[in-house]
Amino acid sequence: MSRTAIISDIHSNYHAIYAVMTDAFEHERCTEVACLGDIVGYNAYPSTCLDYIRQLNCPVVKGNHDEEVVNPRYEKMNDLAREAMEWTVRQLSEEQLQWLARLQYQRIVRPSGGGASSFTIVHSTLDQPKAWNYIINANDAAGNFSRQFSQLCFHGHTHVPKVYMWDGRHSVEDFDVKHRLVMNGYTELQPDPRFKYFINVGSVGQPRDNDPRACYAIYDSDANLVILKRVEYDIAGAQAAIAEAGLPSYLAERLGRGC
Ligand code: ZN
């Protein structure tokens, strides 16, 4: 049996990643993990989160924050972003930065177990993974499908969970999936072999779709099932840690709003 927990945009939120992985391993019986990047940035535990992801020994791709922290372009940041970035850089060792620098932009992941089909992971898009473009709608997603050679590709970056489908000619968004996730905090999707899917798994550590709960996906390759779900975590604890670290209070407030 192979069930892969697919996590993205952890952003130094240890309270959130701990709750998500507990849910994945203990309640959802996940056997594998794939990480779509942006491990660091914004919140109070960059080093702890990076060490946590590394000990999972799972496939990881690079996010824009993972890239930026290695080579910060402070001149392009506003005061808040620069303050948070300078703080994050100080928390990481040279060895940790080198590990982030070596991450690939996209990877093919083959789940264990006979007959399981492989899938692709990328932080932003497959057509221009280093440009860090934001996929907001089905039109934006069309370019990705031209470079997607597996039925399923998982991505993050916008911090908003969504499912895009490609029928060979058109890119469309599956609004039913989104609606069910909003209503129930949980939704299942059975991929149709006639379509390709480009699935945004949402954000573990800084959701931006007005639901402050952590979000992640599960791919059950035996059952041909993709699950998107929300997980409660200790938001107050994460906010207190931000205050204690002296990071901008706006970063704590937005965790409470989920935006
Ligand atoms: Zn991010």
CSV table of N, CA, C and O in Angstrom, one decimal, residues 143-259:
chain,number,residue,atom,x,y,z
A,143,GLY,N,-0.2,26.6,-19.6
A,143,GLY,CA,1.2,26.5,-20.0
A,143,GLY,C,1.9,25.4,-19.3
A,143,GLY,O,2.7,24.7,-19.8
A,144,ASN,N,1.5,25.1,-18.0
A,144,ASN,CA,2.1,24.0,-17.3
A,144,ASN,C,1.8,22.7,-17.9
A,144,ASN,O,2.7,21.8,-18.0
A,145,PHE,N,0.6,22.5,-18.4
A,145,PHE,CA,0.2,21.2,-19.0
A,145,PHE,C,1.0,20.8,-20.2
A,145,PHE,O,1.2,19.6,-20.4
A,146,SER,N,1.6,21.8,-20.9
A,146,SER,CA,2.4,21.5,-22.1
A,146,SER,C,3.7,20.8,-21.7
A,146,SER,O,4.4,20.2,-22.5
A,147,ARG,N,4.1,21.0,-20.4
A,147,ARG,CA,5.4,20.4,-19.9
A,147,ARG,C,5.1,19.3,-18.9
A,147,ARG,O,6.0,18.8,-18.2
A,148,GLN,N,3.8,18.9,-18.7
A,148,GLN,CA,3.5,17.9,-17.7
A,148,GLN,C,3.3,16.5,-18.4
A,148,GLN,O,2.4,16.3,-19.1
A,149,PHE,N,4.2,15.6,-18.1
A,149,PHE,CA,4.2,14.3,-18.8
A,149,PHE,C,3.8,13.1,-17.9
A,149,PHE,O,3.9,12.0,-18.3
A,150,SER,N,3.3,13.4,-16.7
A,150,SER,CA,2.6,12.4,-15.8
A,150,SER,C,1.2,12.9,-15.7
A,150,SER,O,0.9,14.0,-15.9
A,151,GLN,N,0.3,11.9,-15.3
A,151,GLN,CA,-1.1,12.3,-15.2
A,151,GLN,C,-1.3,13.3,-14.1
A,151,GLN,O,-2.1,14.2,-14.2
A,152,LEU,N,-0.5,13.1,-13.0
A,152,LEU,CA,-0.7,14.0,-11.8
A,152,LEU,C,0.6,14.9,-11.6
A,152,LEU,O,1.7,14.3,-11.7
A,153,CYS,N,0.4,16.1,-11.4
A,153,CYS,CA,1.5,17.0,-10.9
A,153,CYS,C,1.0,17.8,-9.8
A,153,CYS,O,-0.1,18.4,-9.8
A,154,PHE,N,1.7,17.8,-8.7
A,154,PHE,CA,1.4,18.6,-7.5
A,154,PHE,C,2.3,19.8,-7.4
A,154,PHE,O,3.5,19.8,-7.6
A,155,HIS,N,1.6,20.9,-7.0
A,155,HIS,CA,2.4,22.2,-6.8
A,155,HIS,C,1.8,23.0,-5.6
A,155,HIS,O,0.8,22.6,-5.0
A,156,GLY,N,2.5,24.1,-5.3
A,156,GLY,CA,2.0,24.9,-4.2
A,156,GLY,C,2.1,26.4,-4.6
A,156,GLY,O,1.6,26.8,-5.6
A,157,HIS,N,2.9,27.2,-3.8
A,157,HIS,CA,3.3,28.6,-4.1
A,157,HIS,C,2.2,29.6,-3.9
A,157,HIS,O,2.5,30.7,-3.3
A,158,THR,N,1.0,29.4,-4.3
A,158,THR,CA,0.0,30.5,-4.0
A,158,THR,C,-0.6,30.3,-2.6
A,158,THR,O,-1.3,31.2,-2.2
A,159,HIS,N,-0.4,29.2,-2.0
A,159,HIS,CA,-1.0,28.9,-0.7
A,159,HIS,C,-2.5,28.7,-0.7
A,159,HIS,O,-3.2,28.9,0.3
A,160,VAL,N,-3.0,28.4,-1.9
A,160,VAL,CA,-4.5,28.3,-2.1
A,160,VAL,C,-4.7,26.9,-2.8
A,160,VAL,O,-4.3,26.7,-3.9
A,161,PRO,N,-5.4,26.0,-2.1
A,161,PRO,CA,-5.6,24.6,-2.7
A,161,PRO,C,-6.6,24.7,-3.9
A,161,PRO,O,-7.6,25.4,-3.8
A,162,LYS,N,-6.2,24.1,-5.0
A,162,LYS,CA,-7.1,24.1,-6.2
A,162,LYS,C,-6.7,22.9,-7.1
A,162,LYS,O,-5.6,22.4,-7.0
A,163,VAL,N,-7.6,22.5,-7.9
A,163,VAL,CA,-7.4,21.4,-8.9
A,163,VAL,C,-7.7,21.9,-10.3
A,163,VAL,O,-8.8,22.4,-10.6
A,164,TYR,N,-6.7,21.8,-11.2
A,164,TYR,CA,-6.9,22.1,-12.6
A,164,TYR,C,-6.8,20.8,-13.4
A,164,TYR,O,-6.0,19.9,-13.1
A,165,MET,N,-7.6,20.8,-14.5
A,165,MET,CA,-7.7,19.6,-15.3
A,165,MET,C,-7.4,19.9,-16.8
A,165,MET,O,-7.8,21.0,-17.2
A,166,TRP,N,-6.8,19.0,-17.5
A,166,TRP,CA,-6.5,19.2,-18.9
A,166,TRP,C,-7.1,18.0,-19.7
A,166,TRP,O,-6.8,16.9,-19.4
A,167,ASP,N,-8.0,18.3,-20.7
A,167,ASP,CA,-8.6,17.2,-21.4
A,167,ASP,C,-7.9,17.0,-22.8
A,167,ASP,O,-8.4,16.3,-23.7
A,168,GLY,N,-6.7,17.6,-23.0
A,168,GLY,CA,-6.0,17.5,-24.2
A,168,GLY,C,-6.2,18.8,-25.0
A,168,GLY,O,-5.4,19.1,-25.9
A,169,ARG,N,-7.2,19.6,-24.7
A,169,ARG,CA,-7.4,20.9,-25.5
A,169,ARG,C,-7.6,22.1,-24.5
A,169,ARG,O,-7.2,23.2,-24.8
A,170,HIS,N,-8.2,21.8,-23.4
A,170,HIS,CA,-8.6,22.9,-22.5
A,170,HIS,C,-8.2,22.7,-21.1
A,170,HIS,O,-8.2,21.5,-20.6
A,171,SER,N,-7.9,23.8,-20.5
A,171,SER,CA,-7.5,23.8,-19.0
A,171,SER,C,-8.8,24.3,-18.3
A,171,SER,O,-9.2,25.4,-18.6
A,172,VAL,N,-9.2,23.5,-17.3
A,172,VAL,CA,-10.4,24.0,-16.5
A,172,VAL,C,-10.1,23.7,-15.1
A,172,VAL,O,-9.4,22.8,-14.7
A,173,GLU,N,-10.8,24.5,-14.2
A,173,GLU,CA,-10.6,24.3,-12.8
A,173,GLU,C,-11.8,23.5,-12.3
A,173,GLU,O,-12.9,23.7,-12.7
A,174,ASP,N,-11.5,22.6,-11.4
A,174,ASP,CA,-12.6,21.7,-10.8
A,174,ASP,C,-13.1,22.5,-9.5
A,174,ASP,O,-12.6,22.4,-8.4
A,175,PHE,N,-14.2,23.2,-9.7
A,175,PHE,CA,-14.8,24.0,-8.6
A,175,PHE,C,-15.5,23.1,-7.6
A,175,PHE,O,-15.7,23.6,-6.5
A,176,ASP,N,-15.9,21.9,-8.0
A,176,ASP,CA,-16.6,21.0,-7.1
A,176,ASP,C,-15.7,20.6,-5.9
A,176,ASP,O,-16.1,20.6,-4.8
A,177,VAL,N,-14.4,20.3,-6.3
A,177,VAL,CA,-13.4,19.9,-5.3
A,177,VAL,C,-13.2,21.1,-4.3
A,177,VAL,O,-13.2,20.9,-3.1
A,178,LYS,N,-13.1,22.3,-4.9
A,178,LYS,CA,-12.9,23.4,-4.0
A,178,LYS,C,-14.1,23.7,-3.1
A,178,LYS,O,-13.9,23.9,-1.9
A,179,HIS,N,-15.3,23.5,-3.6
A,179,HIS,CA,-16.5,23.7,-2.8
A,179,HIS,C,-16.5,22.7,-1.7
A,179,HIS,O,-16.8,23.1,-0.5
A,180,ARG,N,-16.3,21.4,-2.0
A,180,ARG,CA,-16.3,20.4,-0.9
A,180,ARG,C,-15.3,20.6,0.1
A,180,ARG,O,-15.5,20.4,1.3
A,181,LEU,N,-14.1,21.1,-0.3
A,181,LEU,CA,-13.0,21.3,0.7
A,181,LEU,C,-13.5,22.5,1.7
A,181,LEU,O,-13.3,22.4,2.9
A,182,VAL,N,-14.1,23.5,1.1
A,182,VAL,CA,-14.5,24.6,1.9
A,182,VAL,C,-15.6,24.2,2.9
A,182,VAL,O,-15.6,24.5,4.1
A,183,MET,N,-16.5,23.4,2.4
A,183,MET,CA,-17.7,23.0,3.2
A,183,MET,C,-17.3,22.0,4.3
A,183,MET,O,-17.8,22.0,5.4
A,184,ASN,N,-16.4,21.0,3.9
A,184,ASN,CA,-16.2,19.9,4.8
A,184,ASN,C,-14.7,19.8,5.4
A,184,ASN,O,-14.5,19.0,6.3
A,185,GLY,N,-13.9,20.7,4.9
A,185,GLY,CA,-12.5,20.6,5.4
A,185,GLY,C,-11.8,19.3,4.8
A,185,GLY,O,-10.7,19.0,5.3
A,186,TYR,N,-12.4,18.7,3.9
A,186,TYR,CA,-11.9,17.4,3.4
A,186,TYR,C,-12.6,17.2,2.0
A,186,TYR,O,-13.8,17.5,1.8
A,187,THR,N,-11.8,16.7,1.0
A,187,THR,CA,-12.5,16.3,-0.2
A,187,THR,C,-11.6,15.2,-0.9
A,187,THR,O,-10.4,15.1,-0.7
A,188,GLU,N,-12.3,14.3,-1.6
A,188,GLU,CA,-11.7,13.3,-2.4
A,188,GLU,C,-11.8,13.5,-3.9
A,188,GLU,O,-12.9,14.0,-4.3
A,189,LEU,N,-10.8,13.1,-4.6
A,189,LEU,CA,-10.9,13.2,-6.1
A,189,LEU,C,-10.4,11.9,-6.7
A,189,LEU,O,-9.3,11.4,-6.3
A,190,GLN,N,-11.1,11.4,-7.6
A,190,GLN,CA,-10.7,10.1,-8.2
A,190,GLN,C,-10.3,10.5,-9.6
A,190,GLN,O,-11.1,10.9,-10.5
A,191,PRO,N,-9.0,10.6,-9.9
A,191,PRO,CA,-8.5,11.1,-11.2
A,191,PRO,C,-9.1,10.2,-12.4
A,191,PRO,O,-9.0,9.0,-12.3
A,192,ASP,N,-9.6,10.9,-13.4
A,192,ASP,CA,-10.1,10.2,-14.6
A,192,ASP,C,-9.0,10.0,-15.5
A,192,ASP,O,-8.2,11.0,-15.8
A,193,PRO,N,-8.7,8.8,-16.0
A,193,PRO,CA,-7.6,8.5,-16.9
A,193,PRO,C,-7.6,9.4,-18.2
A,193,PRO,O,-6.5,9.5,-18.8
A,194,ARG,N,-8.7,10.0,-18.5
A,194,ARG,CA,-8.7,10.8,-19.8
A,194,ARG,C,-8.1,12.2,-19.5
A,194,ARG,O,-7.8,12.9,-20.5
A,195,PHE,N,-7.9,12.6,-18.3
A,195,PHE,CA,-7.4,13.9,-18.0
A,195,PHE,C,-6.0,13.9,-17.3
A,195,PHE,O,-5.7,13.0,-16.6
A,196,LYS,N,-5.3,15.1,-17.4
A,196,LYS,CA,-4.2,15.3,-16.6
A,196,LYS,C,-4.7,16.3,-15.5
A,196,LYS,O,-5.6,17.1,-15.7
A,197,TYR,N,-4.0,16.2,-14.3
A,197,TYR,CA,-4.4,17.0,-13.2
A,197,TYR,C,-3.2,17.8,-12.7
A,197,TYR,O,-2.1,17.2,-12.5
A,198,PHE,N,-3.4,19.1,-12.4
A,198,PHE,CA,-2.3,20.0,-11.8
A,198,PHE,C,-2.9,20.5,-10.5
A,198,PHE,O,-3.9,21.3,-10.5
A,199,ILE,N,-2.4,19.9,-9.4
A,199,ILE,CA,-3.1,20.0,-8.1
A,199,ILE,C,-2.3,20.9,-7.2
A,199,ILE,O,-1.2,20.6,-6.8
A,200,ASN,N,-2.9,22.0,-6.7
A,200,ASN,CA,-2.3,22.8,-5.7
A,200,ASN,C,-2.7,22.3,-4.3
A,200,ASN,O,-3.9,22.3,-4.0
A,201,VAL,N,-1.7,21.9,-3.5
A,201,VAL,CA,-2.0,21.2,-2.2
A,201,VAL,C,-2.3,22.2,-1.1
A,201,VAL,O,-2.5,21.8,0.0
A,202,GLY,N,-2.2,23.5,-1.4
A,202,GLY,CA,-2.4,24.5,-0.4
A,202,GLY,C,-1.2,24.7,0.5
A,202,GLY,O,-0.1,24.1,0.1
A,203,SER,N,-1.3,25.3,1.6
A,203,SER,CA,-0.1,25.6,2.5
A,203,SER,C,-0.3,25.0,3.9
A,203,SER,O,-1.3,25.2,4.5
A,204,VAL,N,0.8,24.4,4.3
A,204,VAL,CA,0.9,23.9,5.7
A,204,VAL,C,1.0,25.0,6.7
A,204,VAL,O,0.2,25.1,7.6
A,205,GLY,N,1.9,26.0,6.4
A,205,GLY,CA,2.3,26.9,7.4
A,205,GLY,C,1.8,28.3,7.3
A,205,GLY,O,2.0,29.2,8.2
A,206,GLN,N,1.1,28.7,6.2
A,206,GLN,CA,0.6,30.0,6.1
A,206,GLN,C,-0.6,30.0,5.0
A,206,GLN,O,-0.4,30.6,3.9
A,207,PRO,N,-1.7,29.4,5.4
A,207,PRO,CA,-2.8,29.4,4.4
A,207,PRO,C,-3.3,30.8,4.1
A,207,PRO,O,-3.3,31.7,4.9
A,208,ARG,N,-3.8,30.9,2.8
A,208,ARG,CA,-4.2,32.2,2.3
A,208,ARG,C,-5.6,32.2,1.7
A,208,ARG,O,-5.9,33.0,0.8
A,209,ASP,N,-6.4,31.2,2.0
A,209,ASP,CA,-7.7,31.1,1.4
A,209,ASP,C,-8.8,31.3,2.5
A,209,ASP,O,-9.9,30.8,2.4
A,210,ASN,N,-8.5,32.1,3.5
A,210,ASN,CA,-9.4,32.5,4.5
A,210,ASN,C,-9.8,31.4,5.4
A,210,ASN,O,-10.8,31.5,6.2
A,211,ASP,N,-9.1,30.3,5.4
A,211,ASP,CA,-9.3,29.2,6.3
A,211,ASP,C,-7.9,29.0,7.0
A,211,ASP,O,-7.0,28.6,6.4
A,212,PRO,N,-7.8,29.4,8.3
A,212,PRO,CA,-6.5,29.3,9.0
A,212,PRO,C,-5.9,28.0,9.2
A,212,PRO,O,-4.8,27.8,9.6
A,213,ARG,N,-6.7,26.9,9.0
A,213,ARG,CA,-6.2,25.6,9.3
A,213,ARG,C,-5.2,25.2,8.2
A,213,ARG,O,-5.2,25.6,7.1
A,214,ALA,N,-4.2,24.4,8.7
A,214,ALA,CA,-3.2,23.8,7.8
A,214,ALA,C,-3.8,23.0,6.7
A,214,ALA,O,-4.9,22.4,6.9
A,215,CYS,N,-3.2,23.0,5.5
A,215,CYS,CA,-3.8,22.2,4.4
A,215,CYS,C,-2.7,21.3,3.8
A,215,CYS,O,-1.5,21.7,3.7
A,216,TYR,N,-3.1,20.1,3.4
A,216,TYR,CA,-2.2,19.2,2.6
A,216,TYR,C,-3.0,18.2,1.8
A,216,TYR,O,-4.2,18.2,1.9
A,217,ALA,N,-2.2,17.4,1.0
A,217,ALA,CA,-2.9,16.4,0.2
A,217,ALA,C,-2.3,15.1,0.5
A,217,ALA,O,-1.2,14.9,1.0
A,218,ILE,N,-3.1,14.1,0.1
A,218,ILE,CA,-2.7,12.7,0.2
A,218,ILE,C,-2.9,12.0,-1.2
A,218,ILE,O,-4.0,12.2,-1.7
A,219,TYR,N,-1.9,11.3,-1.7
A,219,TYR,CA,-2.2,10.6,-2.9
A,219,TYR,C,-2.1,9.1,-2.6
A,219,TYR,O,-1.0,8.6,-2.2
A,220,ASP,N,-3.2,8.4,-2.7
A,220,ASP,CA,-3.2,6.9,-2.6
A,220,ASP,C,-3.2,6.3,-3.9
A,220,ASP,O,-4.2,6.3,-4.7
A,221,SER,N,-2.0,5.8,-4.3
A,221,SER,CA,-1.8,5.3,-5.7
A,221,SER,C,-2.5,4.0,-5.9
A,221,SER,O,-2.9,3.7,-7.0
A,222,ASP,N,-2.7,3.2,-4.9
A,222,ASP,CA,-3.4,1.9,-5.1
A,222,ASP,C,-4.9,2.2,-5.3
A,222,ASP,O,-5.5,1.5,-6.2
A,223,ALA,N,-5.5,3.1,-4.6
A,223,ALA,CA,-6.9,3.4,-4.7
A,223,ALA,C,-7.2,4.4,-5.8
A,223,ALA,O,-8.4,4.7,-6.1
A,224,ASN,N,-6.1,4.9,-6.4
A,224,ASN,CA,-6.3,6.0,-7.4
A,224,ASN,C,-7.1,7.2,-6.8
A,224,ASN,O,-8.2,7.5,-7.3
A,225,LEU,N,-6.7,7.7,-5.7
A,225,LEU,CA,-7.4,8.7,-5.0
A,225,LEU,C,-6.5,9.8,-4.5
A,225,LEU,O,-5.4,9.6,-4.0
A,226,VAL,N,-7.0,11.0,-4.7
A,226,VAL,CA,-6.3,12.2,-4.2
A,226,VAL,C,-7.2,12.8,-3.1
A,226,VAL,O,-8.4,13.0,-3.4
A,227,ILE,N,-6.7,13.1,-2.0
A,227,ILE,CA,-7.4,13.7,-0.9
A,227,ILE,C,-6.8,15.1,-0.6
A,227,ILE,O,-5.6,15.2,-0.5
A,228,LEU,N,-7.7,16.1,-0.4
A,228,LEU,CA,-7.2,17.4,0.1
A,228,LEU,C,-7.9,17.6,1.5
A,228,LEU,O,-9.1,17.3,1.6
A,229,LYS,N,-7.1,18.0,2.5
A,229,LYS,CA,-7.8,18.1,3.8
A,229,LYS,C,-7.2,19.2,4.6
A,229,LYS,O,-6.0,19.6,4.4
A,230,ARG,N,-7.9,19.7,5.6
A,230,ARG,CA,-7.5,20.8,6.5
A,230,ARG,C,-7.2,20.1,7.9
A,230,ARG,O,-7.9,19.1,8.2
A,231,VAL,N,-6.3,20.7,8.6
A,231,VAL,CA,-5.9,20.1,9.9
A,231,VAL,C,-5.8,21.3,10.9
A,231,VAL,O,-5.1,22.3,10.6
A,232,GLU,N,-6.5,21.2,12.0
A,232,GLU,CA,-6.3,22.1,13.1
A,232,GLU,C,-4.9,22.1,13.7
A,232,GLU,O,-4.4,21.0,13.8
A,233,TYR,N,-4.4,23.2,14.0
A,233,TYR,CA,-3.1,23.2,14.7
A,233,TYR,C,-3.1,24.3,15.8
A,233,TYR,O,-4.0,25.1,15.8
A,234,ASP,N,-2.0,24.4,16.6
A,234,ASP,CA,-1.9,25.4,17.6
A,234,ASP,C,-1.5,26.7,17.1
A,234,ASP,O,-0.3,27.1,17.1
A,235,ILE,N,-2.5,27.4,16.5
A,235,ILE,CA,-2.2,28.8,15.9
A,235,ILE,C,-1.7,29.7,16.9
A,235,ILE,O,-0.7,30.5,16.7
A,236,ALA,N,-2.3,29.7,18.1
A,236,ALA,CA,-1.8,30.6,19.2
A,236,ALA,C,-0.4,30.4,19.6
A,236,ALA,O,0.4,31.3,19.8
A,237,GLY,N,0.0,29.1,19.6
A,237,GLY,CA,1.4,28.8,19.8
A,237,GLY,C,2.4,29.3,18.8
A,237,GLY,O,3.4,29.9,19.1
A,238,ALA,N,2.0,29.2,17.5
A,238,ALA,CA,2.8,29.7,16.4
A,238,ALA,C,2.9,31.2,16.5
A,238,ALA,O,3.9,31.8,16.2
A,239,GLN,N,1.8,31.9,16.8
A,239,GLN,CA,1.8,33.4,17.0
A,239,GLN,C,2.6,33.8,18.1
A,239,GLN,O,3.4,34.8,18.0
A,240,ALA,N,2.6,33.1,19.2
A,240,ALA,CA,3.4,33.5,20.4
A,240,ALA,C,4.9,33.4,20.0
A,240,ALA,O,5.7,34.2,20.4
A,241,ALA,N,5.2,32.3,19.3
A,241,ALA,CA,6.6,32.1,18.9
A,241,ALA,C,7.1,33.3,18.0
A,241,ALA,O,8.3,33.7,18.0
A,242,ILE,N,6.2,33.7,17.1
A,242,ILE,CA,6.6,34.9,16.2
A,242,ILE,C,6.9,36.1,17.0
A,242,ILE,O,7.9,36.8,16.8
A,243,ALA,N,6.0,36.3,18.0
A,243,ALA,CA,6.2,37.5,18.9
A,243,ALA,C,7.5,37.4,19.7
A,243,ALA,O,8.3,38.3,19.8
A,244,GLU,N,7.8,36.2,20.2
A,244,GLU,CA,9.0,36.0,21.0
A,244,GLU,C,10.2,36.1,20.2
A,244,GLU,O,11.3,36.6,20.7
A,245,ALA,N,10.2,35.8,18.9
A,245,ALA,CA,11.3,35.9,18.0
A,245,ALA,C,11.5,37.4,17.6
A,245,ALA,O,12.6,37.7,17.0
A,246,GLY,N,10.5,38.2,17.9
A,246,GLY,CA,10.7,39.6,17.5
A,246,GLY,C,10.4,39.8,16.0
A,246,GLY,O,10.7,40.9,15.4
A,247,LEU,N,9.7,38.9,15.4
A,247,LEU,CA,9.3,39.0,14.0
A,247,LEU,C,8.1,40.0,13.9
A,247,LEU,O,7.4,40.2,14.8
A,248,PRO,N,7.9,40.6,12.7
A,248,PRO,CA,6.8,41.5,12.5
A,248,PRO,C,5.4,40.9,13.0
A,248,PRO,O,5.1,39.8,12.6
A,249,SER,N,4.6,41.7,13.8
A,249,SER,CA,3.4,41.1,14.3
A,249,SER,C,2.4,40.8,13.2
A,249,SER,O,1.5,40.0,13.4
A,250,TYR,N,2.5,41.5,12.1
A,250,TYR,CA,1.6,41.2,10.9
A,250,TYR,C,1.7,39.7,10.5
A,250,TYR,O,0.7,39.1,10.2
A,251,LEU,N,2.9,39.1,10.7
A,251,LEU,CA,3.0,37.7,10.3
A,251,LEU,C,2.2,36.8,11.3
A,251,LEU,O,1.7,35.7,10.8
A,252,ALA,N,2.0,37.2,12.5
A,252,ALA,CA,1.2,36.4,13.5
A,252,ALA,C,-0.3,36.6,13.2
A,252,ALA,O,-1.1,35.7,13.2
A,253,GLU,N,-0.6,37.9,12.9
A,253,GLU,CA,-2.0,38.2,12.7
A,253,GLU,C,-2.6,37.4,11.5
A,253,GLU,O,-3.7,36.9,11.5
A,254,ARG,N,-1.8,37.4,10.4
A,254,ARG,CA,-2.3,36.7,9.2
A,254,ARG,C,-2.5,35.2,9.4
A,254,ARG,O,-3.4,34.6,8.7
A,255,LEU,N,-1.8,34.6,10.3
A,255,LEU,CA,-2.0,33.2,10.6
A,255,LEU,C,-3.4,33.0,11.2
A,255,LEU,O,-4.1,32.0,10.9
A,256,GLY,N,-3.9,33.9,12.0
A,256,GLY,CA,-5.2,33.9,12.6
A,256,GLY,C,-6.3,34.1,11.6
A,256,GLY,O,-7.4,33.5,11.8
A,257,ARG,N,-6.0,34.8,10.6
A,257,ARG,CA,-7.1,35.1,9.5
A,257,ARG,C,-7.0,34.1,8.4
A,257,ARG,O,-7.9,33.9,7.6
A,258,GLY,N,-5.9,33.4,8.2
A,258,GLY,CA,-5.7,32.5,7.1
A,258,GLY,C,-5.7,33.3,5.8
A,258,GLY,O,-6.3,32.9,4.8
A,259,CYS,N,-4.9,34.4,5.8
A,259,CYS,CA,-4.8,35.1,4.5
A,259,CYS,C,-3.5,35.9,4.5
A,259,CYS,O,-2.8,35.9,5.5
